N, C-alpha and C. Protein backbone atom coordinates (compact mmCIF):
# COMPACT_ATOMS: atom_id res chain seq x y z
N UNK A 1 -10.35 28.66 13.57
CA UNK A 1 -9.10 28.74 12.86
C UNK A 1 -8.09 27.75 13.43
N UNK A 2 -8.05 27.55 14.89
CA UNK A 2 -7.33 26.64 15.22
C UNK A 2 -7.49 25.30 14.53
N UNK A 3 -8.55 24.79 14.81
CA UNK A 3 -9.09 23.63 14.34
C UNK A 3 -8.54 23.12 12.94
N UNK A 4 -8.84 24.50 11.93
CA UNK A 4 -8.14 24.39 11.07
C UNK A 4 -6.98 23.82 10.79
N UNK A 5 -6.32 24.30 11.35
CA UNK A 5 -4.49 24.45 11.36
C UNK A 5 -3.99 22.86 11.88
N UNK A 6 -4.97 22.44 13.18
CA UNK A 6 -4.84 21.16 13.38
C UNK A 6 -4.66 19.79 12.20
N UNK A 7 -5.36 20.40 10.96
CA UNK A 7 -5.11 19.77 10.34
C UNK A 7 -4.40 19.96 8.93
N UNK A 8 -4.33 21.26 8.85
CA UNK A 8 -2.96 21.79 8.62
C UNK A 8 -1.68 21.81 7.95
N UNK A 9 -0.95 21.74 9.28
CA UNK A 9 0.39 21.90 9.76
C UNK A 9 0.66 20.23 9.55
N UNK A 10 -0.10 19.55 10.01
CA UNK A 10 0.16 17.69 9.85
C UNK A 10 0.54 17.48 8.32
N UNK A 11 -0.79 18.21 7.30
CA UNK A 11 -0.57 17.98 6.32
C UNK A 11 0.36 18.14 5.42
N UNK A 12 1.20 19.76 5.80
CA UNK A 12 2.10 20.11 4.70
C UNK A 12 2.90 19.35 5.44
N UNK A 13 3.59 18.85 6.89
CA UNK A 13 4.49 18.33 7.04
C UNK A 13 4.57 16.75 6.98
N UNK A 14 3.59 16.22 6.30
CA UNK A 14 3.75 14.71 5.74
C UNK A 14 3.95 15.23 4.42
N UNK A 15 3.52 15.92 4.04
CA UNK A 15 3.74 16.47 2.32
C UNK A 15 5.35 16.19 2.07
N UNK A 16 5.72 17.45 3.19
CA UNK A 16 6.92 17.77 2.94
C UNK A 16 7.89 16.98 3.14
N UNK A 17 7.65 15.82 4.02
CA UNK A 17 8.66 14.97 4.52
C UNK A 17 8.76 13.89 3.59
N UNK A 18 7.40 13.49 2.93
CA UNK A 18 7.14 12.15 2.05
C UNK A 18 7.87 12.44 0.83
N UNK A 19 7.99 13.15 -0.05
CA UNK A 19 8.03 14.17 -1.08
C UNK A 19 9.37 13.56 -1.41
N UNK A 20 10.26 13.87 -1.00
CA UNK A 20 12.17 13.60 -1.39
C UNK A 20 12.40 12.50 -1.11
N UNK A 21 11.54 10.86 -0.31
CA UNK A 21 11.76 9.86 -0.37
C UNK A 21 10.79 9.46 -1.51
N UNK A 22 9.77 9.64 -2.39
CA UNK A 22 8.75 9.28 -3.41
C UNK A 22 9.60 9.94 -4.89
N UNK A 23 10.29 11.20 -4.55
CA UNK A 23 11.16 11.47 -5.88
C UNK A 23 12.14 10.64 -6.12
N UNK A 24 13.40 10.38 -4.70
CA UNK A 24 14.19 9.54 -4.86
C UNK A 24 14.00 8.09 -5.40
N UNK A 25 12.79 7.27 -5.17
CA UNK A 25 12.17 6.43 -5.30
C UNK A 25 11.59 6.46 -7.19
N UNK A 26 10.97 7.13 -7.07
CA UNK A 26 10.40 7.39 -8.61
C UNK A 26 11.55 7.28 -9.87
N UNK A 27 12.93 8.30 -8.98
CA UNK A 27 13.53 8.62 -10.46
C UNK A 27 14.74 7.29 -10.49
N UNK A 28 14.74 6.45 -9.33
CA UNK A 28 15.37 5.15 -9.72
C UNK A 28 15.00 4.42 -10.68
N UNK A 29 13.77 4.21 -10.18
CA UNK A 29 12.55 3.59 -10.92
C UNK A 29 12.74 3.69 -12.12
N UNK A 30 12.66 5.17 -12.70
CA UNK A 30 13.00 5.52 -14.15
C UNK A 30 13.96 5.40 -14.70
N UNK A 31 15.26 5.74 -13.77
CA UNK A 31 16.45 5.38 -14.49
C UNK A 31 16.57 3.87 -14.60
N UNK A 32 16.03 2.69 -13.57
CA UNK A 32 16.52 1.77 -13.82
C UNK A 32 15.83 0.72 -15.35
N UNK A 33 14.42 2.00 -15.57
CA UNK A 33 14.26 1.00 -16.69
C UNK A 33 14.36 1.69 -17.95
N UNK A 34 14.87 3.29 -17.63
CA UNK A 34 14.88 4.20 -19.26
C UNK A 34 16.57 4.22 -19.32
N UNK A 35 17.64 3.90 -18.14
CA UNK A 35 18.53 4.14 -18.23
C UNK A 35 19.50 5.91 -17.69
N UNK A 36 20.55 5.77 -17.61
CA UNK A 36 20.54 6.94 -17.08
C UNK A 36 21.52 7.93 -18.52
N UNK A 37 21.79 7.50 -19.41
CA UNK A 37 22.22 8.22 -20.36
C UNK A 37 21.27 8.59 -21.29
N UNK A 38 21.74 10.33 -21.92
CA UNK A 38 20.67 10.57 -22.68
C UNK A 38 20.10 11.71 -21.51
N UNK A 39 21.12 12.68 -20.69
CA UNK A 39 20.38 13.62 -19.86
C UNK A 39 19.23 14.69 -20.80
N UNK A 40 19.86 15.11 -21.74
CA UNK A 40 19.34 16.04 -22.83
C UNK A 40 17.86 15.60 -23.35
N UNK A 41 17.71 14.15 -23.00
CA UNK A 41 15.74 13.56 -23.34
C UNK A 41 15.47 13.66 -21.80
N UNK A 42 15.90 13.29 -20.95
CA UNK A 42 15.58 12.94 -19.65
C UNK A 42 14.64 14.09 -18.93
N UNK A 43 14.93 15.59 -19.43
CA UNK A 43 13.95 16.39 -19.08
C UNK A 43 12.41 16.32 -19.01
N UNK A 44 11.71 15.74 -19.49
CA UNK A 44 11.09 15.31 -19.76
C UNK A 44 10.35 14.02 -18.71
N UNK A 45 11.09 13.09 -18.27
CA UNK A 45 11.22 12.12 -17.14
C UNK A 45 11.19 13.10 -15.89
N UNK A 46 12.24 13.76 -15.94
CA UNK A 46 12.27 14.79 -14.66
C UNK A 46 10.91 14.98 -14.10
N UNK A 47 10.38 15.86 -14.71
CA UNK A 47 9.00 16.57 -14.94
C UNK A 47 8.36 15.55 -14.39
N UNK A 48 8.05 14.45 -15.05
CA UNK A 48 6.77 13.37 -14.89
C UNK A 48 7.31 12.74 -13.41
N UNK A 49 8.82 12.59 -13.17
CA UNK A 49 8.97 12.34 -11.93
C UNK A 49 8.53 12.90 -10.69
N UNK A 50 9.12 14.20 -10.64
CA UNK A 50 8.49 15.17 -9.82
C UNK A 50 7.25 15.19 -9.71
N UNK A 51 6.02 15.43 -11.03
CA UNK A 51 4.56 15.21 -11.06
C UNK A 51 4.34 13.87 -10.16
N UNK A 52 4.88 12.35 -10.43
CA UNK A 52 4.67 11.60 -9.38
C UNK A 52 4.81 11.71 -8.24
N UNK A 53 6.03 11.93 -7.74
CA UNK A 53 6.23 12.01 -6.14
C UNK A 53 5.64 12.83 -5.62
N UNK A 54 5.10 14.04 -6.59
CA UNK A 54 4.09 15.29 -5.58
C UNK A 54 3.06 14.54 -5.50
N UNK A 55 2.37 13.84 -6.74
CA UNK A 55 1.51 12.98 -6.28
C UNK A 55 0.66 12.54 -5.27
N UNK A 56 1.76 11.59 -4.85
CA UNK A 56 2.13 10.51 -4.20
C UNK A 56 2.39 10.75 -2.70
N UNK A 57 2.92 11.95 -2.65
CA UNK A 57 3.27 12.64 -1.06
C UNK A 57 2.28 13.14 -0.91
N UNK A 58 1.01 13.70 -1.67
CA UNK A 58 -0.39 14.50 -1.51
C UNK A 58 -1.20 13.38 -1.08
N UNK A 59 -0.97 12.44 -1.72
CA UNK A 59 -2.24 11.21 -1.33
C UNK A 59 -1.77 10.65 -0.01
N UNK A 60 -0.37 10.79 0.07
CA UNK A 60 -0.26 10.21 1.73
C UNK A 60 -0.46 10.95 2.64
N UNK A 61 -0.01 12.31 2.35
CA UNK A 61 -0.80 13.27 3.63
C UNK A 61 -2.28 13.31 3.90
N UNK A 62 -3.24 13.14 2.57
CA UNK A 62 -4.48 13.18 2.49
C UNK A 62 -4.74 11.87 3.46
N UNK A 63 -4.16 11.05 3.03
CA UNK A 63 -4.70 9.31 3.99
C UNK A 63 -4.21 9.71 5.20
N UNK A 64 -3.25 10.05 5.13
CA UNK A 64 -3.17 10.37 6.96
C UNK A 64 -3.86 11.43 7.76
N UNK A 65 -3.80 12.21 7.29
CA UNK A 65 -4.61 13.37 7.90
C UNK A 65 -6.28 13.37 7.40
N UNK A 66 -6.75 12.51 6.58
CA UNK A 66 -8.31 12.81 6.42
C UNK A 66 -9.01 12.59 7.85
N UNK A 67 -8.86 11.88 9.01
CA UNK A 67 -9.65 11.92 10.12
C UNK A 67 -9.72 13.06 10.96
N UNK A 68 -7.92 13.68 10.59
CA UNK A 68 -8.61 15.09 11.03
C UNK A 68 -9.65 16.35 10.51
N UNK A 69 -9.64 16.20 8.91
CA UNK A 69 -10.29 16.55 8.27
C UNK A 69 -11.96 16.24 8.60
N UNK A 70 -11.83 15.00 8.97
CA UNK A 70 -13.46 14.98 9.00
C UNK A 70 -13.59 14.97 10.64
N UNK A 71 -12.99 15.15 11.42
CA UNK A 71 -13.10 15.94 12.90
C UNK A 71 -13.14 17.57 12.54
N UNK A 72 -12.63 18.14 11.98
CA UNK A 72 -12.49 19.52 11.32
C UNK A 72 -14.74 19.72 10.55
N UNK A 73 -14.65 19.16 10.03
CA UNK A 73 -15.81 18.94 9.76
C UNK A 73 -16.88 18.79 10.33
N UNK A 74 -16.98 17.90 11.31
CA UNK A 74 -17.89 17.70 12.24
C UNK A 74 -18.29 18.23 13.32
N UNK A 75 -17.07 18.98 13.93
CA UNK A 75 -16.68 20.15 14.90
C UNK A 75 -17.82 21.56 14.20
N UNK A 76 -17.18 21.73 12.87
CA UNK A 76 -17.99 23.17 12.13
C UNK A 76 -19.54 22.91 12.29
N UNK A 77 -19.89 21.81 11.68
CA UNK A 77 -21.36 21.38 11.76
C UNK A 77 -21.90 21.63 13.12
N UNK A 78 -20.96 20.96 14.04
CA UNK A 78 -22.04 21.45 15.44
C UNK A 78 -22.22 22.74 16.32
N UNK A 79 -20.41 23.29 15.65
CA UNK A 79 -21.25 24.95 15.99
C UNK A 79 -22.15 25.43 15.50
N UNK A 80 -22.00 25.18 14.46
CA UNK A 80 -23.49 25.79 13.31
C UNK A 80 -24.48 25.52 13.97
N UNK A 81 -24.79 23.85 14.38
CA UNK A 81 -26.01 23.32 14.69
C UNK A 81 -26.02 23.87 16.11
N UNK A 82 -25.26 24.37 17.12
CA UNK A 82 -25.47 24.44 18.37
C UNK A 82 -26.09 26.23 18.08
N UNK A 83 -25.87 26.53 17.35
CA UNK A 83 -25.98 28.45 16.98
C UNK A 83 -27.79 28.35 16.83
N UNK A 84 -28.08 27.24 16.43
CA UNK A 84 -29.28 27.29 15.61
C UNK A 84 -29.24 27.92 14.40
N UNK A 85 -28.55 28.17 13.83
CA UNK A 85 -28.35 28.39 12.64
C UNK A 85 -28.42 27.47 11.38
């Protein structure tokens, strides 16, 4: 379970940290080429914004943290394999 968590705790907290600089980023993006008037359509942008930056903060935690993931992995395999199991 530890092992687990090792990789974890890294993950939600690149999640969480990446997340509000990839929204801020995204919904410039959008406003600077849909404009920022017209809040009443913009719902819509919102949504797809947010869908990006969660994205986008998932794939960077994933790239950063996959080596622990596959240390997490390789660790399980050799208890198994050391169990004879």
């Amino acid at each position: 379970n530890g092992v687990m968590m090792a990789r974890v705790i890294p993950y939600a907290g690149v999640s969480f940290l990446s997340y509000p600089r990839y929204e801020l980023a995204v919904k410039s993006a959008v406003a600077s080429v849909f404009g920022s008037e017209g809040d009443e359509e913009g719902g819509g942008r919102r949504i797809g914004a947010r869908f990006l930056a969660g994205s986008a903060a998932g794939a960077t935690a994933t790239t950063l943290t996959y080596p622990l993931d596959l240390l997490r992995a390789r660790y399980a395999t050799q208890s198994v394999a050391g169990l004879g199991l």
